[in-house]
Structure formats: C-alpha cells, structure tokens
Amino acid sequence: MTVGESWTLAARPRKGPARMRELMRQQFLGCALVLVRGEADAPLLSPAGEDAWRVTIPGGKQRQLTVAQLVATLREPHPFAPAEPVT
C-alpha cells in the first residue's frame, strides 16, 4: 500500500486473468459513476441529441433515455443488468 498527501494506492496479488467487472464492483462499490479509459465490459454512455443519452449494453443492445430517465435508472441497484429487457 502506498499513501500520498491526497491519494492512496492499494494493490493485491491475484491468481488468474484480471476481471474488470469484479475489480470495479469491489473497488467502486457505492460510487454513483465511474469513468473508464480504454476497453471495459460495461455499458457505454454516449449523447443522443439534446437532453437524450444512448446506453449501449455489452452485446450491442441499446436504450435511449432522457436525462430524467437516465438519472432514475442510475439510482437503481443494477441499472443495466443483462437480464433487463432492452429496446
């Protein structure tokens, strides 16, 4: 573990390949939003016009949401679970 004046870095050895979804779940539990640079097996959020957002779920399925719908969805425990019906 390394600690700086305004940050902390903790690393744990792991066996097997890295699992991004597991890492994000453990490290960012309770966070409202996590930004990821690079590739991740997670929903992709992109603008879809004025006051609208497009959510692309792994596998290519998409949902278009208004800002109010997006905020309400992100407040759910599993906002973009794979079992959720998508249009």
mmCIF file of N, CA, C and O in Angstrom:
data_model
loop_
_atom_site.group_PDB
_atom_site.id
_atom_site.type_symbol
_atom_site.label_atom_id
_atom_site.label_comp_id
_atom_site.label_asym_id
_atom_site.label_seq_id
_atom_site.Cartn_x
_atom_site.Cartn_y
_atom_site.Cartn_z
ATOM 1 N N MET A 1 0.847 -1.165 0.000
ATOM 2 C CA MET A 1 0.000 0.000 0.000
ATOM 3 C C MET A 1 0.894 1.229 0.000
ATOM 4 O O MET A 1 1.887 1.274 0.698
ATOM 5 N N THR A 2 0.515 2.217 -0.800
ATOM 6 C CA THR A 2 1.238 3.476 -0.870
ATOM 7 C C THR A 2 0.267 4.596 -0.562
ATOM 8 O O THR A 2 -0.860 4.598 -1.048
ATOM 9 N N VAL A 3 0.689 5.544 0.243
ATOM 10 C CA VAL A 3 -0.168 6.658 0.631
ATOM 11 C C VAL A 3 0.544 7.952 0.296
ATOM 12 O O VAL A 3 1.702 8.140 0.639
ATOM 13 N N GLY A 4 -0.145 8.843 -0.388
ATOM 14 C CA GLY A 4 0.369 10.173 -0.693
ATOM 15 C C GLY A 4 -0.406 11.196 0.103
ATOM 16 O O GLY A 4 -1.299 10.862 0.894
ATOM 17 N N GLU A 5 -0.106 12.437 -0.132
ATOM 18 C CA GLU A 5 -0.773 13.511 0.610
ATOM 19 C C GLU A 5 -2.279 13.541 0.333
ATOM 20 O O GLU A 5 -3.078 13.750 1.229
ATOM 21 N N SER A 6 -2.667 13.308 -0.931
ATOM 22 C CA SER A 6 -4.089 13.372 -1.264
ATOM 23 C C SER A 6 -4.598 12.103 -1.953
ATOM 24 O O SER A 6 -5.640 12.116 -2.580
ATOM 25 N N TRP A 7 -3.852 10.985 -1.860
ATOM 26 C CA TRP A 7 -4.276 9.758 -2.530
ATOM 27 C C TRP A 7 -3.759 8.524 -1.805
ATOM 28 O O TRP A 7 -2.838 8.609 -1.018
ATOM 29 N N THR A 8 -4.364 7.386 -2.101
ATOM 30 C CA THR A 8 -3.944 6.096 -1.573
ATOM 31 C C THR A 8 -3.989 5.082 -2.705
ATOM 32 O O THR A 8 -4.936 5.053 -3.479
ATOM 33 N N LEU A 9 -2.981 4.252 -2.795
ATOM 34 C CA LEU A 9 -2.929 3.198 -3.798
ATOM 35 C C LEU A 9 -2.766 1.873 -3.068
ATOM 36 O O LEU A 9 -1.837 1.701 -2.296
ATOM 37 N N ALA A 10 -3.688 0.949 -3.319
ATOM 38 C CA ALA A 10 -3.612 -0.378 -2.703
ATOM 39 C C ALA A 10 -3.629 -1.417 -3.810
ATOM 40 O O ALA A 10 -4.404 -1.317 -4.750
ATOM 41 N N ALA A 11 -2.764 -2.399 -3.713
ATOM 42 C CA ALA A 11 -2.697 -3.467 -4.718
ATOM 43 C C ALA A 11 -2.715 -4.814 -4.010
ATOM 44 O O ALA A 11 -2.139 -4.963 -2.940
ATOM 45 N N ARG A 12 -3.402 -5.772 -4.632
ATOM 46 C CA ARG A 12 -3.455 -7.120 -4.086
ATOM 47 C C ARG A 12 -3.060 -8.098 -5.174
ATOM 48 O O ARG A 12 -3.495 -7.967 -6.309
ATOM 49 N N PRO A 13 -2.249 -9.099 -4.846
ATOM 50 C CA PRO A 13 -1.921 -10.106 -5.854
ATOM 51 C C PRO A 13 -3.166 -10.947 -6.167
ATOM 52 O O PRO A 13 -3.968 -11.237 -5.292
ATOM 53 N N ARG A 14 -3.333 -11.311 -7.427
ATOM 54 C CA ARG A 14 -4.475 -12.120 -7.842
ATOM 55 C C ARG A 14 -3.999 -13.266 -8.696
ATOM 56 O O ARG A 14 -3.054 -13.126 -9.448
ATOM 57 N N LYS A 15 -4.673 -14.378 -8.595
ATOM 58 C CA LYS A 15 -4.375 -15.528 -9.445
ATOM 59 C C LYS A 15 -5.335 -15.499 -10.626
ATOM 60 O O LYS A 15 -6.489 -15.139 -10.481
ATOM 61 N N GLY A 16 -4.854 -15.869 -11.783
ATOM 62 C CA GLY A 16 -5.699 -15.915 -12.970
ATOM 63 C C GLY A 16 -5.785 -14.569 -13.655
ATOM 64 O O GLY A 16 -5.194 -13.593 -13.219
ATOM 65 N N PRO A 17 -6.549 -14.510 -14.750
ATOM 66 C CA PRO A 17 -6.650 -13.271 -15.518
ATOM 67 C C PRO A 17 -7.426 -12.192 -14.757
ATOM 68 O O PRO A 17 -8.273 -12.493 -13.924
ATOM 69 N N ALA A 18 -7.104 -10.956 -15.062
ATOM 70 C CA ALA A 18 -7.811 -9.833 -14.420
ATOM 71 C C ALA A 18 -9.267 -9.818 -14.876
ATOM 72 O O ALA A 18 -9.572 -10.105 -16.020
ATOM 73 N N ARG A 19 -10.143 -9.480 -14.002
ATOM 74 C CA ARG A 19 -11.565 -9.396 -14.313
ATOM 75 C C ARG A 19 -12.032 -7.986 -14.000
ATOM 76 O O ARG A 19 -12.205 -7.626 -12.838
ATOM 77 N N MET A 20 -12.205 -7.179 -15.043
ATOM 78 C CA MET A 20 -12.544 -5.765 -14.877
ATOM 79 C C MET A 20 -13.844 -5.575 -14.109
ATOM 80 O O MET A 20 -13.929 -4.751 -13.222
ATOM 81 N N ARG A 21 -14.874 -6.340 -14.445
ATOM 82 C CA ARG A 21 -16.162 -6.165 -13.761
ATOM 83 C C ARG A 21 -16.022 -6.436 -12.258
ATOM 84 O O ARG A 21 -16.535 -5.694 -11.432
ATOM 85 N N GLU A 22 -15.307 -7.485 -11.889
ATOM 86 C CA GLU A 22 -15.107 -7.814 -10.477
ATOM 87 C C GLU A 22 -14.308 -6.718 -9.769
ATOM 88 O O GLU A 22 -14.627 -6.308 -8.668
ATOM 89 N N LEU A 23 -13.262 -6.242 -10.424
ATOM 90 C CA LEU A 23 -12.441 -5.177 -9.849
ATOM 91 C C LEU A 23 -13.263 -3.921 -9.614
ATOM 92 O O LEU A 23 -13.210 -3.316 -8.537
ATOM 93 N N MET A 24 -14.034 -3.522 -10.601
ATOM 94 C CA MET A 24 -14.851 -2.309 -10.454
ATOM 95 C C MET A 24 -15.889 -2.483 -9.353
ATOM 96 O O MET A 24 -16.139 -1.565 -8.576
ATOM 97 N N ARG A 25 -16.494 -3.658 -9.288
ATOM 98 C CA ARG A 25 -17.511 -3.894 -8.255
ATOM 99 C C ARG A 25 -16.906 -3.771 -6.862
ATOM 100 O O ARG A 25 -17.467 -3.126 -5.989
ATOM 101 N N GLN A 26 -15.740 -4.346 -6.656
ATOM 102 C CA GLN A 26 -15.104 -4.312 -5.337
ATOM 103 C C GLN A 26 -14.577 -2.927 -4.977
ATOM 104 O O GLN A 26 -14.755 -2.460 -3.866
ATOM 105 N N GLN A 27 -13.897 -2.289 -5.921
ATOM 106 C CA GLN A 27 -13.209 -1.041 -5.611
ATOM 107 C C GLN A 27 -14.112 0.175 -5.609
ATOM 108 O O GLN A 27 -13.826 1.149 -4.928
ATOM 109 N N PHE A 28 -15.197 0.134 -6.388
ATOM 110 C CA PHE A 28 -16.022 1.323 -6.530
ATOM 111 C C PHE A 28 -17.447 1.125 -6.032
ATOM 112 O O PHE A 28 -18.342 1.859 -6.436
ATOM 113 N N LEU A 29 -17.660 0.164 -5.161
ATOM 114 C CA LEU A 29 -18.983 -0.090 -4.615
ATOM 115 C C LEU A 29 -19.504 1.170 -3.930
ATOM 116 O O LEU A 29 -18.821 1.771 -3.109
ATOM 117 N N GLY A 30 -20.680 1.608 -4.306
ATOM 118 C CA GLY A 30 -21.276 2.798 -3.710
ATOM 119 C C GLY A 30 -21.031 4.064 -4.504
ATOM 120 O O GLY A 30 -21.651 5.091 -4.223
ATOM 121 N N CYS A 31 -20.164 4.028 -5.497
ATOM 122 C CA CYS A 31 -19.909 5.210 -6.324
ATOM 123 C C CYS A 31 -21.073 5.393 -7.300
ATOM 124 O O CYS A 31 -21.590 4.431 -7.848
ATOM 125 N N ALA A 32 -21.454 6.634 -7.533
ATOM 126 C CA ALA A 32 -22.542 6.911 -8.462
ATOM 127 C C ALA A 32 -22.123 6.711 -9.910
ATOM 128 O O ALA A 32 -22.912 6.281 -10.744
ATOM 129 N N LEU A 33 -20.854 7.001 -10.222
ATOM 130 C CA LEU A 33 -20.391 6.904 -11.596
ATOM 131 C C LEU A 33 -18.893 6.657 -11.597
ATOM 132 O O LEU A 33 -18.162 7.233 -10.795
ATOM 133 N N VAL A 34 -18.434 5.791 -12.477
ATOM 134 C CA VAL A 34 -17.007 5.501 -12.628
ATOM 135 C C VAL A 34 -16.664 5.673 -14.099
ATOM 136 O O VAL A 34 -17.314 5.091 -14.960
ATOM 137 N N LEU A 35 -15.664 6.491 -14.396
ATOM 138 C CA LEU A 35 -15.215 6.684 -15.769
ATOM 139 C C LEU A 35 -14.039 5.758 -16.038
ATOM 140 O O LEU A 35 -13.124 5.673 -15.228
ATOM 141 N N VAL A 36 -14.056 5.083 -17.177
ATOM 142 C CA VAL A 36 -13.016 4.129 -17.528
ATOM 143 C C VAL A 36 -12.413 4.536 -18.868
ATOM 144 O O VAL A 36 -13.137 4.767 -19.831
ATOM 145 N N ARG A 37 -11.095 4.614 -18.916
ATOM 146 C CA ARG A 37 -10.406 4.876 -20.176
ATOM 147 C C ARG A 37 -9.956 3.540 -20.734
ATOM 148 O O ARG A 37 -9.366 2.739 -20.030
ATOM 149 N N GLY A 38 -10.235 3.303 -22.010
ATOM 150 C CA GLY A 38 -9.858 2.039 -22.618
ATOM 151 C C GLY A 38 -11.065 1.127 -22.739
ATOM 152 O O GLY A 38 -12.202 1.565 -22.703
ATOM 153 N N GLU A 39 -10.794 -0.152 -22.869
ATOM 154 C CA GLU A 39 -11.866 -1.116 -23.060
ATOM 155 C C GLU A 39 -12.329 -1.695 -21.734
ATOM 156 O O GLU A 39 -11.519 -1.970 -20.859
ATOM 157 N N ALA A 40 -13.634 -1.851 -21.595
ATOM 158 C CA ALA A 40 -14.214 -2.467 -20.403
ATOM 159 C C ALA A 40 -15.516 -3.142 -20.808
ATOM 160 O O ALA A 40 -16.215 -2.662 -21.698
ATOM 161 N N ASP A 41 -15.824 -4.240 -20.180
ATOM 162 C CA ASP A 41 -17.072 -4.955 -20.436
ATOM 163 C C ASP A 41 -18.150 -4.324 -19.557
ATOM 164 O O ASP A 41 -18.570 -4.892 -18.558
ATOM 165 N N ALA A 42 -18.549 -3.114 -19.926
ATOM 166 C CA ALA A 42 -19.513 -2.353 -19.140
ATOM 167 C C ALA A 42 -20.374 -1.540 -20.099
ATOM 168 O O ALA A 42 -19.994 -1.321 -21.251
ATOM 169 N N PRO A 43 -21.531 -1.062 -19.649
ATOM 170 C CA PRO A 43 -22.365 -0.234 -20.524
ATOM 171 C C PRO A 43 -21.620 1.028 -20.964
ATOM 172 O O PRO A 43 -20.841 1.602 -20.212
ATOM 173 N N LEU A 44 -21.882 1.466 -22.200
ATOM 174 C CA LEU A 44 -21.272 2.655 -22.767
ATOM 175 C C LEU A 44 -22.325 3.747 -22.859
ATOM 176 O O LEU A 44 -23.406 3.531 -23.401
ATOM 177 N N LEU A 45 -22.020 4.910 -22.333
ATOM 178 C CA LEU A 45 -22.934 6.045 -22.343
ATOM 179 C C LEU A 45 -22.454 7.050 -23.369
ATOM 180 O O LEU A 45 -21.292 7.448 -23.360
ATOM 181 N N SER A 46 -23.348 7.474 -24.279
ATOM 182 C CA SER A 46 -22.987 8.467 -25.294
ATOM 183 C C SER A 46 -24.176 9.393 -25.538
ATOM 184 O O SER A 46 -25.332 8.991 -25.371
ATOM 185 N N PRO A 47 -23.910 10.649 -25.922
ATOM 186 C CA PRO A 47 -25.012 11.582 -26.185
ATOM 187 C C PRO A 47 -25.825 11.137 -27.399
ATOM 188 O O PRO A 47 -25.284 10.602 -28.360
ATOM 189 N N ALA A 48 -27.130 11.384 -27.339
ATOM 190 C CA ALA A 48 -28.024 11.010 -28.440
ATOM 191 C C ALA A 48 -28.936 12.175 -28.786
ATOM 192 O O ALA A 48 -30.137 12.028 -28.933
ATOM 193 N N GLY A 49 -28.378 13.353 -28.868
ATOM 194 C CA GLY A 49 -29.175 14.543 -29.147
ATOM 195 C C GLY A 49 -29.322 15.374 -27.894
ATOM 196 O O GLY A 49 -28.738 15.084 -26.851
ATOM 197 N N GLU A 50 -30.106 16.427 -28.014
ATOM 198 C CA GLU A 50 -30.299 17.319 -26.875
ATOM 199 C C GLU A 50 -31.188 16.660 -25.824
ATOM 200 O O GLU A 50 -32.269 16.152 -26.131
ATOM 201 N N ASP A 51 -30.743 16.645 -24.600
ATOM 202 C CA ASP A 51 -31.473 16.058 -23.464
ATOM 203 C C ASP A 51 -31.762 14.572 -23.633
ATOM 204 O O ASP A 51 -32.776 14.068 -23.147
ATOM 205 N N ALA A 52 -30.886 13.855 -24.351
ATOM 206 C CA ALA A 52 -31.070 12.411 -24.514
ATOM 207 C C ALA A 52 -29.713 11.726 -24.483
ATOM 208 O O ALA A 52 -28.701 12.292 -24.880
ATOM 209 N N TRP A 53 -29.706 10.485 -23.976
ATOM 210 C CA TRP A 53 -28.477 9.695 -23.882
ATOM 211 C C TRP A 53 -28.747 8.303 -24.413
ATOM 212 O O TRP A 53 -29.838 7.763 -24.257
ATOM 213 N N ARG A 54 -27.740 7.707 -25.027
ATOM 214 C CA ARG A 54 -27.825 6.347 -25.537
ATOM 215 C C ARG A 54 -26.936 5.466 -24.659
ATOM 216 O O ARG A 54 -25.765 5.776 -24.433
ATOM 217 N N VAL A 55 -27.492 4.375 -24.174
ATOM 218 C CA VAL A 55 -26.741 3.410 -23.386
ATOM 219 C C VAL A 55 -26.592 2.157 -24.231
ATOM 220 O O VAL A 55 -27.590 1.572 -24.662
ATOM 221 N N THR A 56 -25.337 1.772 -24.504
ATOM 222 C CA THR A 56 -25.063 0.554 -25.258
ATOM 223 C C THR A 56 -24.578 -0.496 -24.272
ATOM 224 O O THR A 56 -23.561 -0.320 -23.611
ATOM 225 N N ILE A 57 -25.329 -1.561 -24.164
ATOM 226 C CA ILE A 57 -25.026 -2.635 -23.221
ATOM 227 C C ILE A 57 -24.123 -3.646 -23.928
ATOM 228 O O ILE A 57 -24.296 -3.875 -25.128
ATOM 229 N N PRO A 58 -23.140 -4.245 -23.221
ATOM 230 C CA PRO A 58 -22.299 -5.251 -23.878
ATOM 231 C C PRO A 58 -23.148 -6.265 -24.636
ATOM 232 O O PRO A 58 -24.129 -6.774 -24.121
ATOM 233 N N GLY A 59 -22.797 -6.498 -25.874
ATOM 234 C CA GLY A 59 -23.592 -7.346 -26.746
ATOM 235 C C GLY A 59 -24.248 -6.524 -27.842
ATOM 236 O O GLY A 59 -24.844 -7.062 -28.756
ATOM 237 N N GLY A 60 -24.183 -5.190 -27.725
ATOM 238 C CA GLY A 60 -24.672 -4.310 -28.773
ATOM 239 C C GLY A 60 -26.077 -3.777 -28.614
ATOM 240 O O GLY A 60 -26.525 -2.969 -29.411
ATOM 241 N N LYS A 61 -26.826 -4.219 -27.624
ATOM 242 C CA LYS A 61 -28.180 -3.719 -27.435
ATOM 243 C C LYS A 61 -28.127 -2.291 -26.896
ATOM 244 O O LYS A 61 -27.252 -1.944 -26.114
ATOM 245 N N GLN A 62 -29.092 -1.452 -27.322
ATOM 246 C CA GLN A 62 -29.082 -0.042 -26.951
ATOM 247 C C GLN A 62 -30.410 0.395 -26.344
ATOM 248 O O GLN A 62 -31.457 -0.170 -26.661
ATOM 249 N N ARG A 63 -30.320 1.409 -25.496
ATOM 250 C CA ARG A 63 -31.501 2.092 -24.950
ATOM 251 C C ARG A 63 -31.268 3.575 -25.104
ATOM 252 O O ARG A 63 -30.154 4.050 -24.908
ATOM 253 N N GLN A 64 -32.292 4.323 -25.444
ATOM 254 C CA GLN A 64 -32.193 5.769 -25.477
ATOM 255 C C GLN A 64 -33.038 6.315 -24.339
ATOM 256 O O GLN A 64 -34.201 5.941 -24.184
ATOM 257 N N LEU A 65 -32.436 7.166 -23.522
ATOM 258 C CA LEU A 65 -33.080 7.676 -22.323
ATOM 259 C C LEU A 65 -33.003 9.195 -22.282
ATOM 260 O O LEU A 65 -32.008 9.779 -22.713
ATOM 261 N N THR A 66 -34.030 9.809 -21.719
ATOM 262 C CA THR A 66 -33.949 11.239 -21.431
ATOM 263 C C THR A 66 -33.063 11.412 -20.206
ATOM 264 O O THR A 66 -32.730 10.434 -19.523
ATOM 265 N N VAL A 67 -32.712 12.644 -19.904
ATOM 266 C CA VAL A 67 -31.875 12.889 -18.730
ATOM 267 C C VAL A 67 -32.579 12.403 -17.467
ATOM 268 O O VAL A 67 -31.977 11.747 -16.618
ATOM 269 N N ALA A 68 -33.863 12.698 -17.335
ATOM 270 C CA ALA A 68 -34.614 12.276 -16.149
ATOM 271 C C ALA A 68 -34.662 10.749 -16.038
ATOM 272 O O ALA A 68 -34.498 10.191 -14.950
ATOM 273 N N GLN A 69 -34.876 10.065 -17.164
ATOM 274 C CA GLN A 69 -34.902 8.600 -17.148
ATOM 275 C C GLN A 69 -33.529 8.027 -16.789
ATOM 276 O O GLN A 69 -33.437 7.055 -16.047
ATOM 277 N N LEU A 70 -32.456 8.642 -17.321
ATOM 278 C CA LEU A 70 -31.106 8.176 -17.016
ATOM 279 C C LEU A 70 -30.807 8.320 -15.531
ATOM 280 O O LEU A 70 -30.287 7.394 -14.896
ATOM 281 N N VAL A 71 -31.144 9.460 -14.952
ATOM 282 C CA VAL A 71 -30.905 9.672 -13.516
ATOM 283 C C VAL A 71 -31.691 8.658 -12.699
ATOM 284 O O VAL A 71 -31.154 8.048 -11.770
ATOM 285 N N ALA A 72 -32.948 8.428 -13.039
ATOM 286 C CA ALA A 72 -33.765 7.451 -12.307
ATOM 287 C C ALA A 72 -33.190 6.048 -12.447
ATOM 288 O O ALA A 72 -33.131 5.287 -11.480
ATOM 289 N N THR A 73 -32.727 5.699 -13.643
ATOM 290 C CA THR A 73 -32.153 4.373 -13.878
ATOM 291 C C THR A 73 -30.871 4.176 -13.090
ATOM 292 O O THR A 73 -30.634 3.116 -12.512
ATOM 293 N N LEU A 74 -30.009 5.202 -13.044
ATOM 294 C CA LEU A 74 -28.744 5.086 -12.319
ATOM 295 C C LEU A 74 -28.935 4.979 -10.810
ATOM 296 O O LEU A 74 -28.030 4.551 -10.104
ATOM 297 N N ARG A 75 -30.104 5.341 -10.323
ATOM 298 C CA ARG A 75 -30.382 5.208 -8.881
ATOM 299 C C ARG A 75 -30.792 3.795 -8.502
ATOM 300 O O ARG A 75 -30.874 3.459 -7.335
ATOM 301 N N GLU A 76 -31.070 2.949 -9.501
ATOM 302 C CA GLU A 76 -31.446 1.560 -9.234
ATOM 303 C C GLU A 76 -30.214 0.760 -8.839
ATOM 304 O O GLU A 76 -29.099 1.097 -9.220
ATOM 305 N N PRO A 77 -30.378 -0.331 -8.065
ATOM 306 C CA PRO A 77 -29.221 -1.125 -7.635
ATOM 307 C C PRO A 77 -28.423 -1.726 -8.790
ATOM 308 O O PRO A 77 -27.214 -1.774 -8.761
ATOM 309 N N HIS A 78 -29.079 -2.202 -9.840
ATOM 310 C CA HIS A 78 -28.407 -2.798 -11.009
ATOM 311 C C HIS A 78 -29.026 -2.174 -12.255
ATOM 312 O O HIS A 78 -29.854 -2.785 -12.915
ATOM 313 N N PRO A 79 -28.617 -0.939 -12.582
ATOM 314 C CA PRO A 79 -29.323 -0.192 -13.620
ATOM 315 C C PRO A 79 -29.317 -0.821 -15.003
ATOM 316 O O PRO A 79 -30.279 -0.683 -15.734
ATOM 317 N N PHE A 80 -28.272 -1.514 -15.389
ATOM 318 C CA PHE A 80 -28.202 -2.075 -16.729
ATOM 319 C C PHE A 80 -27.841 -3.549 -16.664
ATOM 320 O O PHE A 80 -26.973 -4.034 -17.379
ATOM 321 N N ALA A 81 -28.538 -4.267 -15.809
ATOM 322 C CA ALA A 81 -28.284 -5.709 -15.644
ATOM 323 C C ALA A 81 -28.565 -6.425 -16.952
ATOM 324 O O ALA A 81 -29.473 -6.042 -17.698
ATOM 325 N N PRO A 82 -27.810 -7.500 -17.259
ATOM 326 C CA PRO A 82 -28.007 -8.217 -18.528
ATOM 327 C C PRO A 82 -29.408 -8.777 -18.704
ATOM 328 O O PRO A 82 -29.875 -8.905 -19.818
ATOM 329 N N ALA A 83 -30.102 -9.109 -17.627
ATOM 330 C CA ALA A 83 -31.433 -9.694 -17.734
ATOM 331 C C ALA A 83 -32.498 -8.644 -18.045
ATOM 332 O O ALA A 83 -33.634 -8.974 -18.342
ATOM 333 N N GLU A 84 -32.126 -7.363 -17.985
ATOM 334 C CA GLU A 84 -33.090 -6.286 -18.220
ATOM 335 C C GLU A 84 -33.522 -6.278 -19.691
ATOM 336 O O GLU A 84 -32.689 -6.377 -20.588
ATOM 337 N N PRO A 85 -34.818 -6.155 -19.958
ATOM 338 C CA PRO A 85 -35.236 -6.090 -21.358
ATOM 339 C C PRO A 85 -34.769 -4.762 -21.972
ATOM 340 O O PRO A 85 -34.909 -3.725 -21.349
ATOM 341 N N VAL A 86 -34.196 -4.823 -23.138
ATOM 342 C CA VAL A 86 -33.724 -3.616 -23.810
ATOM 343 C C VAL A 86 -34.397 -3.483 -25.158
ATOM 344 O O VAL A 86 -34.852 -4.453 -25.747
ATOM 345 N N THR A 87 -34.489 -2.242 -25.629
ATOM 346 C CA THR A 87 -35.142 -1.987 -26.915
ATOM 347 C C THR A 87 -34.160 -1.407 -27.895
ATOM 348 O O THR A 87 -33.129 -0.956 -27.558
#
